[in-house]
PDB file of C-alpha atoms in Angstrom:
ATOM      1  CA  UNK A 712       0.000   0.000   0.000  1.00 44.00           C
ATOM      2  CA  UNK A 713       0.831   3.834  -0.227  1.00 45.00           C
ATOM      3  CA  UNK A 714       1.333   4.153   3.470  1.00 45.00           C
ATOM      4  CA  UNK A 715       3.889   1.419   4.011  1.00 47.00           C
ATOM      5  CA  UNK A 716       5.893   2.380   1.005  1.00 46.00           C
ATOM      6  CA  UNK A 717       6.051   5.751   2.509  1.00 44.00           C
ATOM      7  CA  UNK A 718       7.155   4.415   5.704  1.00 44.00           C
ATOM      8  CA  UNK A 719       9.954   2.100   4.153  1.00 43.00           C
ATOM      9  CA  UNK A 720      11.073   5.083   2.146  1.00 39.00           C
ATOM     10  CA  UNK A 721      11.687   7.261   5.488  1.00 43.00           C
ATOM     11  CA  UNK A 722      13.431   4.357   6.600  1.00 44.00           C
ATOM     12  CA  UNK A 723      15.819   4.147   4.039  1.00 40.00           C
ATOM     13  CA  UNK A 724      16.603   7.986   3.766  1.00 42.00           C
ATOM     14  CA  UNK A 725      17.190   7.860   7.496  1.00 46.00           C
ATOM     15  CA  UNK A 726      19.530   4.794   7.153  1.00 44.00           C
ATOM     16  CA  UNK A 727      21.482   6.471   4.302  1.00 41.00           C
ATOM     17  CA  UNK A 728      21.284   9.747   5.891  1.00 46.00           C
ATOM     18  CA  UNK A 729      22.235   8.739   9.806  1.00 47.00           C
ATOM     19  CA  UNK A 730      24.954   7.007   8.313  1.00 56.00           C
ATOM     20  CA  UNK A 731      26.956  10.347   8.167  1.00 79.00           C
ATOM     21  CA  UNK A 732      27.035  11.238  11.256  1.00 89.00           C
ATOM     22  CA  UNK A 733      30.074  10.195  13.593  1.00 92.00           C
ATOM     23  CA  UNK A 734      30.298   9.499  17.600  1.00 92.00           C
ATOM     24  CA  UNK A 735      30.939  13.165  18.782  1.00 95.00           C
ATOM     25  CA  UNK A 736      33.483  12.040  22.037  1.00 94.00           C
ATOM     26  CA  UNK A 737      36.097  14.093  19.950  1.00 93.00           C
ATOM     27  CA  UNK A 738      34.337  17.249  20.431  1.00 95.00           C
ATOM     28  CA  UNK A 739      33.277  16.509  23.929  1.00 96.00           C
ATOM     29  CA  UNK A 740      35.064  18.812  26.909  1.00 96.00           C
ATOM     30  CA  UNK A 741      35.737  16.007  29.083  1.00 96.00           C
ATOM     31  CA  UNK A 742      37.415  18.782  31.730  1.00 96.00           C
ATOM     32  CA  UNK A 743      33.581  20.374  31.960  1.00 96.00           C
ATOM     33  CA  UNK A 744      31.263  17.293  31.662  1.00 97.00           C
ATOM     34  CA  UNK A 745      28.911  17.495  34.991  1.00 96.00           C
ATOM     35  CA  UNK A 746      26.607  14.415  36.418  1.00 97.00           C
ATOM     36  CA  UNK A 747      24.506  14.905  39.396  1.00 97.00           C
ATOM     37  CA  UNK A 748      23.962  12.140  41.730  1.00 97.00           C
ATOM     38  CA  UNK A 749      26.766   9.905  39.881  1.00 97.00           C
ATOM     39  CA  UNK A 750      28.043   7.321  42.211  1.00 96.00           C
ATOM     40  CA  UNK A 751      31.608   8.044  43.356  1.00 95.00           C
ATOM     41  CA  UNK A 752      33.071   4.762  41.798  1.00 94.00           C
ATOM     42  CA  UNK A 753      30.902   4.750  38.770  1.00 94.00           C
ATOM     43  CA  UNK A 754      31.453   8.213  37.293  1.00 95.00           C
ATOM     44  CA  UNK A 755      29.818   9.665  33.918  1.00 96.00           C
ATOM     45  CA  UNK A 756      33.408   9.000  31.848  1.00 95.00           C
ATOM     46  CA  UNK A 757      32.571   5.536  32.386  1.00 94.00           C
ATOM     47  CA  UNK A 758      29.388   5.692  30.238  1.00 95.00           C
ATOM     48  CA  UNK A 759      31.334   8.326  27.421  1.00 94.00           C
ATOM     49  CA  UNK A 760      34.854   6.364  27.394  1.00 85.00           C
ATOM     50  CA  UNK A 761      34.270   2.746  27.621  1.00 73.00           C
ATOM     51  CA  UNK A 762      33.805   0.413  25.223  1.00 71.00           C
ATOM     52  CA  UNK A 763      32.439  -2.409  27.166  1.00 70.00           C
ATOM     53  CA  UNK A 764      30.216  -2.689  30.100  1.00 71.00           C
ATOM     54  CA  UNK A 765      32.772  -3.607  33.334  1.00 80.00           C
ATOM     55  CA  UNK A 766      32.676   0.177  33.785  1.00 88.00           C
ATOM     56  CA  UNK A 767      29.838   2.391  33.959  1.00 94.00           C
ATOM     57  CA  UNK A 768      27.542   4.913  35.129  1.00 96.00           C
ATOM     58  CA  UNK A 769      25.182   4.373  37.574  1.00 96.00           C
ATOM     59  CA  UNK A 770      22.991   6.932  40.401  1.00 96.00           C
ATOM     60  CA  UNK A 771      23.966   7.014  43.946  1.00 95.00           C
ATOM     61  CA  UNK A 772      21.539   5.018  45.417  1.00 90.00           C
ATOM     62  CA  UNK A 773      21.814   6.279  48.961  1.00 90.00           C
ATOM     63  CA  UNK A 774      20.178   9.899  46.962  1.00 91.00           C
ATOM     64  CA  UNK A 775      17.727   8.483  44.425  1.00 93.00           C
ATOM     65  CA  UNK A 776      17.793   6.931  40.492  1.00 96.00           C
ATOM     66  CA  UNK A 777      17.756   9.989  39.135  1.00 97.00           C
ATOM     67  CA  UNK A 778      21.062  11.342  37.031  1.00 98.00           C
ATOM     68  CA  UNK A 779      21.513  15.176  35.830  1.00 98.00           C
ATOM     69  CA  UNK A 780      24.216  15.208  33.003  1.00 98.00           C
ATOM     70  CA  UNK A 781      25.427  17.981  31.282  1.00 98.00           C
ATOM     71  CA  UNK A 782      27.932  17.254  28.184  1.00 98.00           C
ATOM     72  CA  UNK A 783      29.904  20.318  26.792  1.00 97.00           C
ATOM     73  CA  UNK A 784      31.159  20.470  23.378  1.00 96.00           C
ATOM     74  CA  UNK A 785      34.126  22.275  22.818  1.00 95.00           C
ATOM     75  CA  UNK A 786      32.505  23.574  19.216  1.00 95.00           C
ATOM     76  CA  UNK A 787      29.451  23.836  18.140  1.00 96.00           C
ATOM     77  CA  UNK A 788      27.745  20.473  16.902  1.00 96.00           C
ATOM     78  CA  UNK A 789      24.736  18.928  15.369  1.00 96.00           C
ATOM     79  CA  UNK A 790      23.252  16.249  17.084  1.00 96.00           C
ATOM     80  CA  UNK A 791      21.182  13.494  15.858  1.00 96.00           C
ATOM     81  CA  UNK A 792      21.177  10.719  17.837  1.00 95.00           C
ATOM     82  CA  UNK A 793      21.684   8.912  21.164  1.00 95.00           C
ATOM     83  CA  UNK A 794      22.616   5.364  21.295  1.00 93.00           C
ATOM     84  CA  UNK A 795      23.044   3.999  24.145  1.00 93.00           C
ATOM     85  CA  UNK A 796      23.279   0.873  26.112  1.00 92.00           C
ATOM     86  CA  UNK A 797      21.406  -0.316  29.777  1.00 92.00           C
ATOM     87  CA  UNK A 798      21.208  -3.266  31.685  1.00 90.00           C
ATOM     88  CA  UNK A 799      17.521  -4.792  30.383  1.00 88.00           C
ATOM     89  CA  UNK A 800      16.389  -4.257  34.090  1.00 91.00           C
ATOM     90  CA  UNK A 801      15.301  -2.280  36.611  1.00 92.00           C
ATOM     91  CA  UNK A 802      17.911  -0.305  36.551  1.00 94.00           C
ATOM     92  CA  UNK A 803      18.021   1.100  33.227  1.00 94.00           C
ATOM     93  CA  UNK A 804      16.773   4.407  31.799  1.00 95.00           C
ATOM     94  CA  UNK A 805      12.823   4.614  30.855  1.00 95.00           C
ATOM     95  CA  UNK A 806      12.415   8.636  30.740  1.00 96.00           C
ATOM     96  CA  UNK A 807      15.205  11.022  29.645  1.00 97.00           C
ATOM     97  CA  UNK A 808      14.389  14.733  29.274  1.00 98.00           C
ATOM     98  CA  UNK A 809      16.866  16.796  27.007  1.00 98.00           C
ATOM     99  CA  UNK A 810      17.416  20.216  27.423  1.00 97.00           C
ATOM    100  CA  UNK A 811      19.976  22.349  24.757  1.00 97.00           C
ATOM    101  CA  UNK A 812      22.215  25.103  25.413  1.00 96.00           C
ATOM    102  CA  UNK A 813      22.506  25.504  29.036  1.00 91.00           C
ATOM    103  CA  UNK A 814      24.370  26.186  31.719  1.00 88.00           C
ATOM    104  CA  UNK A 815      24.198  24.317  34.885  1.00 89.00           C
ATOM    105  CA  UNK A 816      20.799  23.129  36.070  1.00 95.00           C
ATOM    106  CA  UNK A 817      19.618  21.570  39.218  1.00 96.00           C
ATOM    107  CA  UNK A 818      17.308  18.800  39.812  1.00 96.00           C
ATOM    108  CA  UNK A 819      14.296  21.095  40.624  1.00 96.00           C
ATOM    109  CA  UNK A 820      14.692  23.395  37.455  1.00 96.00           C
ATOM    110  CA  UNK A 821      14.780  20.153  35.414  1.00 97.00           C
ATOM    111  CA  UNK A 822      11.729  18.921  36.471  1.00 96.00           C
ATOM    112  CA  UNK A 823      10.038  22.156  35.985  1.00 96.00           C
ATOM    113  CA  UNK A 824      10.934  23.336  32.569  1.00 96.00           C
ATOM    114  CA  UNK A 825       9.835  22.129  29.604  1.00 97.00           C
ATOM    115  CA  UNK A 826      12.722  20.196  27.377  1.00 97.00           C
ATOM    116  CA  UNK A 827      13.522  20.030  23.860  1.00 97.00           C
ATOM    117  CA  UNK A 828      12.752  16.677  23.302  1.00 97.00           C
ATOM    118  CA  UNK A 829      11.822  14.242  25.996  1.00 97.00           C
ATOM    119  CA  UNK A 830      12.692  10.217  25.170  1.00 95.00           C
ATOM    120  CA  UNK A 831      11.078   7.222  26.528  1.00 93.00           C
ATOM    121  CA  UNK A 832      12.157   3.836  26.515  1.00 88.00           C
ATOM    122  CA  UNK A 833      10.335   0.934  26.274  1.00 80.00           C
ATOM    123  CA  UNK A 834      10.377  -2.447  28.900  1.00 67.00           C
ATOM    124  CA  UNK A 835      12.391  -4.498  25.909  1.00 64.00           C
ATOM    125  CA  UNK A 836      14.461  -1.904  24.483  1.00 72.00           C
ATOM    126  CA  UNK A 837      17.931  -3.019  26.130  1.00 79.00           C
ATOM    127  CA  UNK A 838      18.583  -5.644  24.662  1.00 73.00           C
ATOM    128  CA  UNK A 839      21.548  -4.344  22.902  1.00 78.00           C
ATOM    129  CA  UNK A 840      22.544  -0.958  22.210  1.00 86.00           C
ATOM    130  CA  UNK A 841      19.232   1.618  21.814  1.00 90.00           C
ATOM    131  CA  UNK A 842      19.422   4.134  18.985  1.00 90.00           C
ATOM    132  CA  UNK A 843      16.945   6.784  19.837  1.00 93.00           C
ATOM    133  CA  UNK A 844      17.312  10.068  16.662  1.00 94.00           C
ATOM    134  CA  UNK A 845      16.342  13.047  18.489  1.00 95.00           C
ATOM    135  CA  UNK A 846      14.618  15.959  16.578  1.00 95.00           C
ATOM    136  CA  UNK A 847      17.514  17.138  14.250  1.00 90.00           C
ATOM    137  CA  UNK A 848      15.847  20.330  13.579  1.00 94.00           C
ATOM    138  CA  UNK A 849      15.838  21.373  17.337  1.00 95.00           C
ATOM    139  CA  UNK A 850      19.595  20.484  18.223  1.00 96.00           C
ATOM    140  CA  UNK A 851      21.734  22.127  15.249  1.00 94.00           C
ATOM    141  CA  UNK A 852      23.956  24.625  16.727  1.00 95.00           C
ATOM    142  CA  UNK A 853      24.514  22.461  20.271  1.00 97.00           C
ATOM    143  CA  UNK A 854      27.438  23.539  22.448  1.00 97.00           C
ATOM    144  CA  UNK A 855      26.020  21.443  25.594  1.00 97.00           C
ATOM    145  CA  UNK A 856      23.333  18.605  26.033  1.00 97.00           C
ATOM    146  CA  UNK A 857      21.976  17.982  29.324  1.00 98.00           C
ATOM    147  CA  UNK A 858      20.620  14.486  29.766  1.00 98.00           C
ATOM    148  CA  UNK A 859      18.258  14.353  32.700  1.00 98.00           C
ATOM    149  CA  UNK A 860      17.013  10.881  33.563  1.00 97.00           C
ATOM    150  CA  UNK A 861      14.106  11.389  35.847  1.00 96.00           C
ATOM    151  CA  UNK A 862      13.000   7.874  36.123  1.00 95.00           C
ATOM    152  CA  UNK A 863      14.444   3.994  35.575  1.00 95.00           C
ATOM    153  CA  UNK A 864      11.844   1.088  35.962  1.00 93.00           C
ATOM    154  CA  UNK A 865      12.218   0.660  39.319  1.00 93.00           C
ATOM    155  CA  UNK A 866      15.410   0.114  40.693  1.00 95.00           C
ATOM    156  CA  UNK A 867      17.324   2.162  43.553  1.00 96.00           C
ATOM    157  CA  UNK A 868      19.899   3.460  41.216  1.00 96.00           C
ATOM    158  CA  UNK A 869      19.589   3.586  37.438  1.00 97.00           C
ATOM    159  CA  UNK A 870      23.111   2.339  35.094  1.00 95.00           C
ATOM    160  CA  UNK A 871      24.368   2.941  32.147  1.00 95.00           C
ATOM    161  CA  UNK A 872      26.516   1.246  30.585  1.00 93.00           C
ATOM    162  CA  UNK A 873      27.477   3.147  27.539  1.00 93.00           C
ATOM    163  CA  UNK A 874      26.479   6.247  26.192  1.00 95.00           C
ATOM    164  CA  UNK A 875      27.186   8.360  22.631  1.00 95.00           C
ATOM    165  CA  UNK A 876      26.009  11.143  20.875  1.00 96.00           C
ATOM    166  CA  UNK A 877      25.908  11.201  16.958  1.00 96.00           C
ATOM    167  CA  UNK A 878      25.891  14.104  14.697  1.00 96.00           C
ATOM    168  CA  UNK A 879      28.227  16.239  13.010  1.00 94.00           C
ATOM    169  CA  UNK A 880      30.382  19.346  13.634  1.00 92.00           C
ATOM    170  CA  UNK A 881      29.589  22.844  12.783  1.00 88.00           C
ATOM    171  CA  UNK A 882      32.829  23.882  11.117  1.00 76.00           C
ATOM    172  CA  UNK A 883      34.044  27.433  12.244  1.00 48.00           C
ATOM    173  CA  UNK A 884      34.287  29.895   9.312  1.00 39.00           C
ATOM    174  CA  UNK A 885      37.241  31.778   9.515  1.00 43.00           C
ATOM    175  CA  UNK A 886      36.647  35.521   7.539  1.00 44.00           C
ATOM    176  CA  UNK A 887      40.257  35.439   7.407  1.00 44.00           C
ATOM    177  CA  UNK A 888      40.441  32.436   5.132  1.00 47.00           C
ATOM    178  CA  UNK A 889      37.338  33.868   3.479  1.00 46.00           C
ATOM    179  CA  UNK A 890      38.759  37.398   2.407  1.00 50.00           C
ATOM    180  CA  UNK A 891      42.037  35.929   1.359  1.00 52.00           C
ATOM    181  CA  UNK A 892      40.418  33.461  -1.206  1.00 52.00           C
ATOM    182  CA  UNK A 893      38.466  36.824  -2.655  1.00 52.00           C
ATOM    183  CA  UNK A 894      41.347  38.978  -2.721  1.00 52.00           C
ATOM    184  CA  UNK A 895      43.142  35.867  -4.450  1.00 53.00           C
ATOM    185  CA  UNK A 896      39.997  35.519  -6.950  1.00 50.00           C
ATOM    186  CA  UNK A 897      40.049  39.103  -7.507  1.00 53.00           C
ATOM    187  CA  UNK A 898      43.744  39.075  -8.602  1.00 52.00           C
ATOM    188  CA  UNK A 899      43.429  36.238 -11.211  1.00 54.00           C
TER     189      UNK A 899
END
């Protein structure tokens, strides 16, 4: 039918299209990333630097489940998606609220204002890693994410095991470089 040729057409130009984009941890200001409520001995670089899941990120539980990350980029970047990986427990992410563009935040101002995109996943999703794309329109000039998990399914703490941003980086025009090449044109 019309509709599910439609719908296998998105999927292909999003396949072909997500392909592009690259894990961003090269543009990622490791000296300024933030997490709220990270256990001491299971810190945020865990989740951004590792590979496999013997290290990790995971809430204090002593606090509560919930985690408030901020990620800085070190240029401006387009983001796409998050993919990320969870135990398929209790313990894994169900509700993540994104916010663009901000400074710090606390717990309270989180829950309060409205985010960019909010992302929900589902009982079986962790099965392997999760891609979830994120509304590419509304995250194209991103100098810092903030990744607020508010709730897990359950569990004392929430974990993650690994977590990575996909998009693309804004390249920084330099007028320099731009007014040399037309003083070079206009001298041919």
């Amino acid at each position: 039918t019309q509709s599910t040729w439609g719908i296998f057409a998105h999927s292909v130009i999003m396949a072909a299209s997500s392909s592009s984009f690259v894990d961003l941890a090269e543009y990622i200001d490791f000296q300024n990333i933030e997490c709220l409520n990270q256990h001491a001995q299971y810190p945020l670089t865990n989740a951004l630097r590792q590979k496999n899941d013997d290290l990790y990120l995971r809430s204090d539980e002593d606090s509560d489940a919930q985690l408030l990350i901020r990620i800085p980029f070190n240029q401006p970047v387009k983001l796409h998606t998050i993919k990320m990986r969870a135990p398929s427990d209790d313990s894994a992410p169900q509700i993540i609220k994104i916010f663009s563009n901000r400074g710090s935040m606390g717990f309270g101002e989180a829950d309060e204002e409205e985010p960019v995109q909010c992302v929900t996943f589902e009982a079986d999703n962790f099965e392997g890693d999760v891609v979830k794309p994120l509304r590419f329109v509304k995250f194209q000039n991103v100098t810092a994410i903030i990744l607020y998990v508010c709730e897990n399914r359950g569990a004392d703490f929430t974990r993650i095991n690994r977590l990575e941003l996909l998009g693309s980086a804004i390249h920084d025009t330099k007028m320099s470089e731009l007014k040399k090449q037309a003083h070079d044109h206009d001298h041919e």
